[in-house]
Coordinates of C-alpha atoms and ligand atoms in Angstrom, one line a residue:
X1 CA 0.0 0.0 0.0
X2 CA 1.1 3.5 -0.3
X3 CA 1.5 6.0 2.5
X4 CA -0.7 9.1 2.2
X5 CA 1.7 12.3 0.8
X6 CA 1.2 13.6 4.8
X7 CA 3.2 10.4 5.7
X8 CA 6.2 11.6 3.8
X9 CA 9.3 13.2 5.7
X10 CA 11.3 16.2 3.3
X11 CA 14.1 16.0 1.5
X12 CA 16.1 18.3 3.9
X13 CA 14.9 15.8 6.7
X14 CA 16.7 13.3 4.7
X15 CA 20.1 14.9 4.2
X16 CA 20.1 15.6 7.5
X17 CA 19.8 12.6 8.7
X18 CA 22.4 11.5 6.0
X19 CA 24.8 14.3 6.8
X20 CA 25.2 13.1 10.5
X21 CA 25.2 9.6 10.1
X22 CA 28.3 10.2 7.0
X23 CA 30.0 12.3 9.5
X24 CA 29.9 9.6 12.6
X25 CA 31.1 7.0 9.8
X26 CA 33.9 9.1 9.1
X27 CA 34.7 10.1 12.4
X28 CA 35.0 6.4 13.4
X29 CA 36.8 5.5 10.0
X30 CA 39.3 8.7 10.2
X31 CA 39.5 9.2 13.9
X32 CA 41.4 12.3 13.2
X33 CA 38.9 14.0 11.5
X34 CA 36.8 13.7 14.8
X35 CA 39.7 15.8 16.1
X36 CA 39.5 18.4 13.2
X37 CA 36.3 19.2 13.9
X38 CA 36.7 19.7 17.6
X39 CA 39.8 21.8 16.4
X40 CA 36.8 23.8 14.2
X41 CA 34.4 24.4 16.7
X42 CA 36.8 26.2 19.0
X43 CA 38.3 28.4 16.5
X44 CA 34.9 29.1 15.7
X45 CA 33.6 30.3 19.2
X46 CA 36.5 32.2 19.6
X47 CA 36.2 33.8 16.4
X48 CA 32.5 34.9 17.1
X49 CA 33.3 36.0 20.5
X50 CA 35.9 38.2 18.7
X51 CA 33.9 39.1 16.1
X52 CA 30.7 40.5 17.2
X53 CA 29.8 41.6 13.1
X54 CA 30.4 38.3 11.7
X55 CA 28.1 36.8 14.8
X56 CA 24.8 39.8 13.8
X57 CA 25.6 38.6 9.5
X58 CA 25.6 35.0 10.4
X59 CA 22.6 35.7 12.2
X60 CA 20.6 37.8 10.1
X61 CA 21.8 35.1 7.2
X62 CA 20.3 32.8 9.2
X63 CA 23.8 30.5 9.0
X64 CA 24.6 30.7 12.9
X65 CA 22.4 27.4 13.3
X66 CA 23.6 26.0 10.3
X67 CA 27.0 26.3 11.1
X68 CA 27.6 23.4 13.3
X69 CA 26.0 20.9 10.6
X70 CA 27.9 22.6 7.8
X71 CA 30.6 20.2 5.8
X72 CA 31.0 19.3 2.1
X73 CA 32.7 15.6 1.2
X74 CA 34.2 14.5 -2.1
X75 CA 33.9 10.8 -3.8
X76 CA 35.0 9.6 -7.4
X77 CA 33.5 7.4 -10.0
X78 CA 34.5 5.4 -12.5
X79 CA 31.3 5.1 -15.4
X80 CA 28.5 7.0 -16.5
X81 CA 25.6 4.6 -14.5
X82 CA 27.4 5.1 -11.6
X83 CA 27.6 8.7 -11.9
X84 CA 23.4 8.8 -12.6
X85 CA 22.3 6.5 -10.4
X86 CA 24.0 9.0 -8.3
X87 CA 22.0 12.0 -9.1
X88 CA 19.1 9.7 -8.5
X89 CA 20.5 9.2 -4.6
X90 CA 21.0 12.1 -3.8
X91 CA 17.6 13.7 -5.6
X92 CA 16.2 11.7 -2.8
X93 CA 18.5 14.1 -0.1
X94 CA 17.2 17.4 -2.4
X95 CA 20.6 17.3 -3.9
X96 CA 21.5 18.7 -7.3
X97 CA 23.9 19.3 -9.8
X98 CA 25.0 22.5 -9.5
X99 CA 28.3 23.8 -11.3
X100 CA 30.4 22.2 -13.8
X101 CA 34.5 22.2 -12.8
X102 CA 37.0 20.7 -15.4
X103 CA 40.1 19.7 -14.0
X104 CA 41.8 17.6 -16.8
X105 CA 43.7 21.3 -17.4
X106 CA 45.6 20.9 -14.0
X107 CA 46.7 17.6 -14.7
X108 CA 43.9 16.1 -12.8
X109 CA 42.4 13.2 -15.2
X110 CA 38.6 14.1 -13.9
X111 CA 35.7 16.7 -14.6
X112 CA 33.1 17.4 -11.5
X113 CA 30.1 18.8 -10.3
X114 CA 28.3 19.5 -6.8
X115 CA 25.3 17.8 -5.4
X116 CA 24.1 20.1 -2.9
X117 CA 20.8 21.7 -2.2
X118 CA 19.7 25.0 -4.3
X119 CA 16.7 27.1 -2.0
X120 CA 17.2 29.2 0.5
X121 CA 15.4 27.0 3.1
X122 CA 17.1 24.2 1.9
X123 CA 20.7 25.8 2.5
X124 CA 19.5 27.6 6.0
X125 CA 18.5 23.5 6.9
X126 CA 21.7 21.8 6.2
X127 CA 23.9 23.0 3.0
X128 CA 25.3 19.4 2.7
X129 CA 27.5 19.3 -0.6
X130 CA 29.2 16.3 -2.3
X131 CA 31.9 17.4 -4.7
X132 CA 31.7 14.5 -7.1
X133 CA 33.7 13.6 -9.7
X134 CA 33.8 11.2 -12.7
X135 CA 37.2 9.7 -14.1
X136 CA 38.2 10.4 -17.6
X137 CA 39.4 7.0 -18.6
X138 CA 39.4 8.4 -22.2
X139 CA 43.0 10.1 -20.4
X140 CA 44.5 6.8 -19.7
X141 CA 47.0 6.4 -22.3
X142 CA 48.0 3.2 -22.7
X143 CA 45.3 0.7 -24.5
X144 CA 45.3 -1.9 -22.8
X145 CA 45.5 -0.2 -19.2
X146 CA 42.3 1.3 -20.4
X147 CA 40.7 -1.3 -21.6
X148 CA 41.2 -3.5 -18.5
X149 CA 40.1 -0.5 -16.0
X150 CA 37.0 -0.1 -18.0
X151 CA 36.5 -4.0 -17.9
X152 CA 36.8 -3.8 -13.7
X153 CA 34.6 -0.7 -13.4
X154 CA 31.6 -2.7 -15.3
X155 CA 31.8 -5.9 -13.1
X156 CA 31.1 -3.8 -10.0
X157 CA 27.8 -2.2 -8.4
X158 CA 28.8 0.5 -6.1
X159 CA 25.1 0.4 -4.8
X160 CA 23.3 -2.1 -2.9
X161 CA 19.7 -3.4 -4.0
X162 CA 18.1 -2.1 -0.9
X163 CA 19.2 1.2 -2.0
X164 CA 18.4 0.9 -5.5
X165 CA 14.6 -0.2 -4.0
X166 CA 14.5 3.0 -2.1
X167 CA 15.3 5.2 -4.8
X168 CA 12.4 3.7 -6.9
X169 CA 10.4 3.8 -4.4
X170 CA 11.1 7.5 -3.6
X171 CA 10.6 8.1 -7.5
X172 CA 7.0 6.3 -7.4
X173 CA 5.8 7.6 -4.3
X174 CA 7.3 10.9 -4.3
X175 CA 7.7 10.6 -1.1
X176 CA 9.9 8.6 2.0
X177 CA 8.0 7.7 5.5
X178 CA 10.2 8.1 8.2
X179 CA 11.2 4.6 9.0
X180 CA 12.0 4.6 5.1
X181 CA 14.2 7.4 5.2
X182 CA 16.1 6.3 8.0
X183 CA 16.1 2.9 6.2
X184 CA 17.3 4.5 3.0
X185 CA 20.1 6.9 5.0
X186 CA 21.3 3.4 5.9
X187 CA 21.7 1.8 2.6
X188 CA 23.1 4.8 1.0
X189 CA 25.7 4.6 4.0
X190 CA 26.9 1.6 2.1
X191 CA 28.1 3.2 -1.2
X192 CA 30.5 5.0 0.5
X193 CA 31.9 3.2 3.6
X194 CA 35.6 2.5 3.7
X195 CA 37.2 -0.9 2.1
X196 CA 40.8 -2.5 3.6
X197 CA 40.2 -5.0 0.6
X198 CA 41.2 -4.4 -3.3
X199 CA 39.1 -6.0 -5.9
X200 CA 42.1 -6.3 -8.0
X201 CA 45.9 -8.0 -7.4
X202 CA 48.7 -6.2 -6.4
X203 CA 50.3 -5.6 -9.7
X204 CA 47.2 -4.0 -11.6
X205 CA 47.1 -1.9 -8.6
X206 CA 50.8 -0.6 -9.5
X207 CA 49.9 -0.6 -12.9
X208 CA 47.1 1.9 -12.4
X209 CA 49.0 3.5 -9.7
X210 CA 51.4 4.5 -12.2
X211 CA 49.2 5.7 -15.1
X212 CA 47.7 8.0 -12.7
X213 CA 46.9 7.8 -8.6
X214 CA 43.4 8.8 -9.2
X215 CA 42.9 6.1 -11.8
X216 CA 43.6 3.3 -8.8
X217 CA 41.9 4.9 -6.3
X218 CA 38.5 5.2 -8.5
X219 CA 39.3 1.6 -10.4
X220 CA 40.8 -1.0 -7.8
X221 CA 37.9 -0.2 -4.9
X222 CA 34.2 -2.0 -4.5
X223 CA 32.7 1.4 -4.2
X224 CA 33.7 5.7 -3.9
X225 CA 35.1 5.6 -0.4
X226 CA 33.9 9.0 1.3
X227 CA 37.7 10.9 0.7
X228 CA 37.3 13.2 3.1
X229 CA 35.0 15.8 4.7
X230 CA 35.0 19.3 5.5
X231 CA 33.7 21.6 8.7
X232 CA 32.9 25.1 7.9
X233 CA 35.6 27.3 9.6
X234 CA 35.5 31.3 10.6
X235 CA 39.2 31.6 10.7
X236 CA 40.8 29.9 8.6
X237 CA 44.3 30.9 9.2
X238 CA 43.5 30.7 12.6
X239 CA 42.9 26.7 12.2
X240 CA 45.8 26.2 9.6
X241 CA 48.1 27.2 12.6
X242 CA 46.1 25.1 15.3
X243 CA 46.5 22.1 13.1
X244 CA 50.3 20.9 13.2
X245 CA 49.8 21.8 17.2
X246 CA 46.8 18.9 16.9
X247 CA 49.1 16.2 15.1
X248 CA 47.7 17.0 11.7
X249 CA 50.0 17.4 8.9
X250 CA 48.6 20.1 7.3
X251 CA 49.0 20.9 3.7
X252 CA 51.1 23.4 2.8
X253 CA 49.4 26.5 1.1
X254 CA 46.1 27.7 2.0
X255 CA 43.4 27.8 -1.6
X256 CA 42.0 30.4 -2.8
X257 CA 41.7 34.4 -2.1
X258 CA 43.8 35.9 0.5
X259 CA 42.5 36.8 4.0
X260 CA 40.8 40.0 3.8
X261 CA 38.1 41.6 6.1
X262 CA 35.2 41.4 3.8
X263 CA 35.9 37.9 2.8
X264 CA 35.0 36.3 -1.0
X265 CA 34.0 32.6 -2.4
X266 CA 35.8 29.9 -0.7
X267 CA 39.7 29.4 1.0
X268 CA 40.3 25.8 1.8
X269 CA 43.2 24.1 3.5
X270 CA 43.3 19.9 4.4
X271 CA 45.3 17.5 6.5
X272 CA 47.6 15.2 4.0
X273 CA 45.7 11.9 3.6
X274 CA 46.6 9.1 5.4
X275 CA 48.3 5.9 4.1
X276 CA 46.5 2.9 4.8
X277 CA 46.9 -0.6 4.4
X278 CA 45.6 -3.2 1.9
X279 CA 44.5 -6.8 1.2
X280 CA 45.2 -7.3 -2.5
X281 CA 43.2 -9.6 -4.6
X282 CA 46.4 -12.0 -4.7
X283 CA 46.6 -11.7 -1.1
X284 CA 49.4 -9.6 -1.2
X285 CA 49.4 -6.2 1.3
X286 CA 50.0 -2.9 0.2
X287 CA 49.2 0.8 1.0
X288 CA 47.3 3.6 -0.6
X289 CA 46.6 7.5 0.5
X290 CA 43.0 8.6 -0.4
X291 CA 41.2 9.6 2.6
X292 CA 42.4 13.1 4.5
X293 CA 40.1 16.1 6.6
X294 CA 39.8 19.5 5.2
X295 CA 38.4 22.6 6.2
X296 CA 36.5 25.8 4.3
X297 CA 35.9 29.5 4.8
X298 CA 33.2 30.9 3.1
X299 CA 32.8 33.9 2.1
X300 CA 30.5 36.2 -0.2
X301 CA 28.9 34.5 -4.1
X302 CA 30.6 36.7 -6.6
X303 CA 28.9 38.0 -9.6
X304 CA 30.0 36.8 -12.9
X305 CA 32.1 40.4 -13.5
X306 CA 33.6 39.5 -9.8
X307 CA 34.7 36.3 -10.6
X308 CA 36.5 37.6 -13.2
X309 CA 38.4 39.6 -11.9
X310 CA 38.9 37.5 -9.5
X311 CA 40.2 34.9 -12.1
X312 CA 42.7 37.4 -13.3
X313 CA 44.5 38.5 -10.0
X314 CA 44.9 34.6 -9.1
X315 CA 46.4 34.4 -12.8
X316 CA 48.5 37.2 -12.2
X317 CA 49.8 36.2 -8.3
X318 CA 50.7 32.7 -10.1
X319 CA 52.6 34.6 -12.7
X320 CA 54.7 36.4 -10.1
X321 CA 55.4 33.4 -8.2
X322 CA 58.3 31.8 -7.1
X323 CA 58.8 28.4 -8.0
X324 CA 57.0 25.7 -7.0
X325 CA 59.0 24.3 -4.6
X326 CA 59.9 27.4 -2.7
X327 CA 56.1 28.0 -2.4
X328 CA 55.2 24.9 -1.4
X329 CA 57.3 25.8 1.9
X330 CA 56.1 28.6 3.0
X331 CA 52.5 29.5 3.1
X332 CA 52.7 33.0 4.7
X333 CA 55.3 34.0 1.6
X334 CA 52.2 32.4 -0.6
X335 CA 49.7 34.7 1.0
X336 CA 51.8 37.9 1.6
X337 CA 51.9 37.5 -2.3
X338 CA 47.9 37.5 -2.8
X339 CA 47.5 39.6 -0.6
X340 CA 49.7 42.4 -2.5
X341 CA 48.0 41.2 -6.1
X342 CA 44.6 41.4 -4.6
X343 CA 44.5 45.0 -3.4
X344 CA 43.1 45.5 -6.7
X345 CA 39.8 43.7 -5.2
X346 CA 38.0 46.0 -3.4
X347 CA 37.6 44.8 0.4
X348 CA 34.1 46.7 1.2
X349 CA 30.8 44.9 0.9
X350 CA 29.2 48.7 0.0
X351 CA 31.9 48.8 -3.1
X352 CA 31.6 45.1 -3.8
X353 CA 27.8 45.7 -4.1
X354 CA 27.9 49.2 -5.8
X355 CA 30.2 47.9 -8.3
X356 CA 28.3 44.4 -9.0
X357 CA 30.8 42.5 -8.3
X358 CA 29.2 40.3 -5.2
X359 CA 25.8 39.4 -4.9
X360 CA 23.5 40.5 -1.8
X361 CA 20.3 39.5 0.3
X362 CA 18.0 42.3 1.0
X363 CA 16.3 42.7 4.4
X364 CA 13.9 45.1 5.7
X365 CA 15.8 47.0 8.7
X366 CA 13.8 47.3 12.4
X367 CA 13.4 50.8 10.8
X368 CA 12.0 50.0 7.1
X369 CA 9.3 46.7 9.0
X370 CA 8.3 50.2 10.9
X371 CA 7.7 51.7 7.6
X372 CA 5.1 49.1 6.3
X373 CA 2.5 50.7 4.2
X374 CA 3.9 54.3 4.3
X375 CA 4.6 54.4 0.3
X376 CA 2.6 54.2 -2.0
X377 CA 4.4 52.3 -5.1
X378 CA 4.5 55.1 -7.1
X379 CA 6.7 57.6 -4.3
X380 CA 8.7 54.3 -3.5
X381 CA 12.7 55.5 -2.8
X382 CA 15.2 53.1 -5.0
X383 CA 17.2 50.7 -3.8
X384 CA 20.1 53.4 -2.8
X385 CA 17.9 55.3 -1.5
X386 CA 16.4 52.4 1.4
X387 CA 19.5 51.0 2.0
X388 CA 21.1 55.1 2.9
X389 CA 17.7 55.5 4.9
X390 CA 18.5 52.6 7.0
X391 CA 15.0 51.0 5.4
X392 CA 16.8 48.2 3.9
X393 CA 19.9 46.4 4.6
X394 CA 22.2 44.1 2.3
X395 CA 24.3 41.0 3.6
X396 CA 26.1 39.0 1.8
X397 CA 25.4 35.9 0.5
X398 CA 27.5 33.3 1.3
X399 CA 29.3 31.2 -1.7
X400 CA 28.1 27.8 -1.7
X401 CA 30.4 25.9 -4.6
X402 CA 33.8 25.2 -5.0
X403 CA 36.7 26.9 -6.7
X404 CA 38.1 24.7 -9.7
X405 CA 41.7 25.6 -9.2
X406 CA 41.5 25.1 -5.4
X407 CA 40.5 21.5 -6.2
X408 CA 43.0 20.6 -8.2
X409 CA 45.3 22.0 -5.6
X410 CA 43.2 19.7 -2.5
X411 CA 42.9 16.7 -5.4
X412 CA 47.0 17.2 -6.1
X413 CA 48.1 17.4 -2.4
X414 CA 46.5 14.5 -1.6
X415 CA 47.5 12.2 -4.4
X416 CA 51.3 13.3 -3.6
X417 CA 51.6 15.3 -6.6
X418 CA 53.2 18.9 -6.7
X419 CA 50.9 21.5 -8.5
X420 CA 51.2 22.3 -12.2
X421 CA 50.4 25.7 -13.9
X422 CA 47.1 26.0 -13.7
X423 CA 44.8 27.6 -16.0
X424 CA 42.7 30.5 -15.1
X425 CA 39.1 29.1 -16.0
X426 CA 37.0 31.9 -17.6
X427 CA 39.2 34.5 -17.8
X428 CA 41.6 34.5 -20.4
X429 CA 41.5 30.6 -21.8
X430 CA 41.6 30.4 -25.5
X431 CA 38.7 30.1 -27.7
X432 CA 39.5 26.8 -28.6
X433 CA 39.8 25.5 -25.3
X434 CA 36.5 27.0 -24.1
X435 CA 35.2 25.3 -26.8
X436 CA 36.8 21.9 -25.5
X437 CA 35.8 22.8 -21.9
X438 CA 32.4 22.8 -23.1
X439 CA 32.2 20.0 -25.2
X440 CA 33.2 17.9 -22.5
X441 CA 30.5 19.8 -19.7
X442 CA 28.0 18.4 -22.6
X443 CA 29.2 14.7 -22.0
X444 CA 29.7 15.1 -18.2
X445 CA 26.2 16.2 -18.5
X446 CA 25.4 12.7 -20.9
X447 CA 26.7 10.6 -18.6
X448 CA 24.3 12.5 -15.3
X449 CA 21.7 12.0 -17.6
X450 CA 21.1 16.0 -17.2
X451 CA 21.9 19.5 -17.5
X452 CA 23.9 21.2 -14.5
X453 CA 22.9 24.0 -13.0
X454 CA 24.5 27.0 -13.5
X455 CA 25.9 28.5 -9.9
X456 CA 25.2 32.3 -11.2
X457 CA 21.6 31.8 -11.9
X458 CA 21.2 30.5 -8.4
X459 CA 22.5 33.6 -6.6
X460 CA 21.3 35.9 -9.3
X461 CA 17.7 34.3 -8.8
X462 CA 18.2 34.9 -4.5
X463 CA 19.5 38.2 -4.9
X464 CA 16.4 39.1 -6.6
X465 CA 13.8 37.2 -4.9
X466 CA 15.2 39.0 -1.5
X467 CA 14.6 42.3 -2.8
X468 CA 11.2 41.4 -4.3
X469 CA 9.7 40.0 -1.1
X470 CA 11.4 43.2 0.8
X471 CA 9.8 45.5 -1.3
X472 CA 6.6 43.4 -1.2
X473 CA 6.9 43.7 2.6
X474 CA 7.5 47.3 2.4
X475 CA 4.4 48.0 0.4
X476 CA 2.6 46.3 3.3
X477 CA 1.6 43.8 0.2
X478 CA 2.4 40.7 1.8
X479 CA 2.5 39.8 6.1
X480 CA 5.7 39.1 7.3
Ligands
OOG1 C1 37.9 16.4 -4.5 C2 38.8 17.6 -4.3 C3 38.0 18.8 -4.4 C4 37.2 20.7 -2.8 O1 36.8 21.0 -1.7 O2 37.6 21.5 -3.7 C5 37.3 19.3 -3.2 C6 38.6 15.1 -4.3 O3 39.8 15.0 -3.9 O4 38.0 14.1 -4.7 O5 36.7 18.5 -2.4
NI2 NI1 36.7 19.3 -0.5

């Protein structure tokens, strides 16, 4: 029989429920990632004890509850079914494609997207992300190599019928009951618990090993082992330096943008993954890295003419970098550096807004909810003209995706590679290979079995819906 639609819990229900039990999994899998986030919380009380604005945005945002729930993980795939039955699991957790990163330019032989929820409620619930990513086998060069992964790949079933069952069930109903959900939450568990056991012997391990590290990680497992997962930090810099003091080894250079007061997308540092041991097919043990703990500050969505520019300066700071090596040593040289290339980013929301180069949410002040029903629409003050009243305030909204160069920086640490050049994506990238970079979205999106969404719409479309309701409020059109 089916349940009545009443008997159903939401999606957000579900990936909460999913989001804890994936973080308790890992915790006991990776005890040191228990301690990261321990290391997290503190630096983030002490940072909103310290910083009495950030607490009031946060607040107003309405991220201060979500904070202590927020983390993103990564996994890896091998085939196109694997990568759709995917986006039908995680429909089930109101998780969606959103963004389309390339990484095949930086040497890393994938191409990604984000499941992670898209509303405003949604995000304010749980922002749960899963940076996913689908191996280009097409980049293995040798024949046969390829050949043989592709052959181990279609033996397997990273998902287990119980799963499969829920998913349909989801699909049919449109709906999961509680004891479902939790029953669901359980089988989906499954797909990306840890193995100590190879499907394959010791020597096509090497063999992959060799072609590329990613290829055996994705190819020689029963399933995409959760890689790591990643607490939502207020001070970065504050945790990089807490880390080595916590017996992490933490990578060397923080990602992304420099600190600055008005902070922008996403800076990201990790501890190095752990090498664990393995039971080989042939009985044989060996070891692999794959699984390590990383951490995120977020900071305001930037407009496409933001991100830019953005873009650009990170071209231009890698252009003026010392070599690789002497980088990789020392991170405060790394972000003295930025910091000097990105004075040309203007570090004050009011100029970031003015100049469209971050988006906003717009609020009705204490001031402007006393207002209600004074103007008429046709005396209504403009936007400048609330917000330098004090009728309407503007806070920014927080970035929610991931940086494609910062990946391949996390993906390269991790797999013991040092960083390549790395291509600016969307700045100044050739005709030709936009053209590639596209072509290739358009297969990623083939083997999803449908379109990504694009990250700018999103904030655009928040930005704007923010301001509508404000207005509507003001008008004294709609109760608040
Ligand atoms: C994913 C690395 C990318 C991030 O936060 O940018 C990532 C991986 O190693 O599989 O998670
Ligand atoms: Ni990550």
């Amino acid at each position: 029989m089916i349940p009545p639609k009443t008997a159903y819990v939401t999606t957000d229900h579900i990936r909460d429920l999913f989001s804890s039990a994936m973080s308790a999994m890992y915790q006991t899998e990776v005890p040191l990632y228990g301690s990261l986030l321990k290391l997290v919380a503190e630096v983030n009380q002490a940072t909103l004890a310290k910083l009495p604005a950030l607490a009031e945005q946060l607040k107003v945002n309405g991220e201060l509850a979500r904070l202590n729930v927020e983390r993103h993980g990564a996994i890896r795939v091998g085939t196109a079914d694997e990568l759709a039955m995917l986006r039908n699991l995680f429909a089930v957790m109101g998780m969606y494609p959103v963004g389309y990163y390339d990484l095949s330019a930086a040497g890393v032989p994938v191409h990604s997207t984000a499941f992670r929820p898209t509303d405003n409620a949604a995000l304010a619930r749980n922002p749960f992300r899963i940076f996913t990513s689908l191996l280009r086998l097409d980049l293995i060069a040798n024949p046969q190599l390829r050949a043989q992964a592709t052959a181990i790949l279609a033996k397997r079933d990273i998902f287990t019928p119980g799963v499969r069952e829920l998913i349909a069930r989801f699909e049919q109903q449109g709906g999961l009951t509680e004891p479902q959900a939790r029953e669901f939450v359980a089988e989906a568990l499954e797909t990306f618990r840890w193995h100590p056991t190879a499907i394959v012997d010791l020597a096509t391990y090497q063999a992959l090993q060799q072609a590329h590290p990613l290829i055996a990680d994705v190819v020689c497992f029963r399933g995409p082992h959760i890689n790591h997962l990643t607490p939502r930090t207020l001070d970065i810099d504050e945790a990089q330096l807490r880390m080595p003091k916590a017996g992490m080894a933490a990578k060397a250079l923080i990602e992304g943008p420099p600190q600055r007061r008005c902070p922008i997308l996403l800076r990201q540092t990790s501890f190095k993954a752990l090498e664990e041991s393995i039971r080989f097919m042939d009985g044989q043990i060996g070891a692999h890295t794959a699984r390590f703990g990383e951490i995120e500050q977020r900071g305001v969505a930037l407009t496409a003419k933001g991100r830019a520019l953005y873009d650009a300066l990170l071209a231009k700071s890698g252009e003026s970098a010392p070599a690789p090596s002497d980088v990789q040593l020392d991170n405060q040289a790394h972000q003295r550096q930025l910091t000097v290339v990105f004075t040309a980013f203007p570090d004050d929301f009011g100029v970031l807004r003015q100049l469209g180069l971050a988006f906003f949410i717009y609020q009705l002040t204490p001031a402007g909810l006393t207002a209600r029903g004074r103007y008429p629409i046709a005396t209504l003050p403009d936007k400048e003209a609330l917000l330098a009243q004090g009728l309407l305030s503007a806070t920014p909204l927080t970035y929610e995706d991931f940086l494609p160069v910062s990946a391949a920086g996390i993906f390269q640490s991790n797999l013991g590679l040092t960083k390549r050049a790395e291509p600016s994506p969307g700045s100044h990238a050739a005709p030709s290979s936009q053209d590639v970079s596209s072509q290739c979205q358009t297969q990623f999106e083939q083997a999803l079995g449908a379109c990504i969404i694009d990250p700018l719409a999103l904030y655009a479309e928040q930005e704007r819906q923010s301001y509508e309701l404000a207005i509507q409020a003001l008008l004294g059109r709609i109760p608040i």
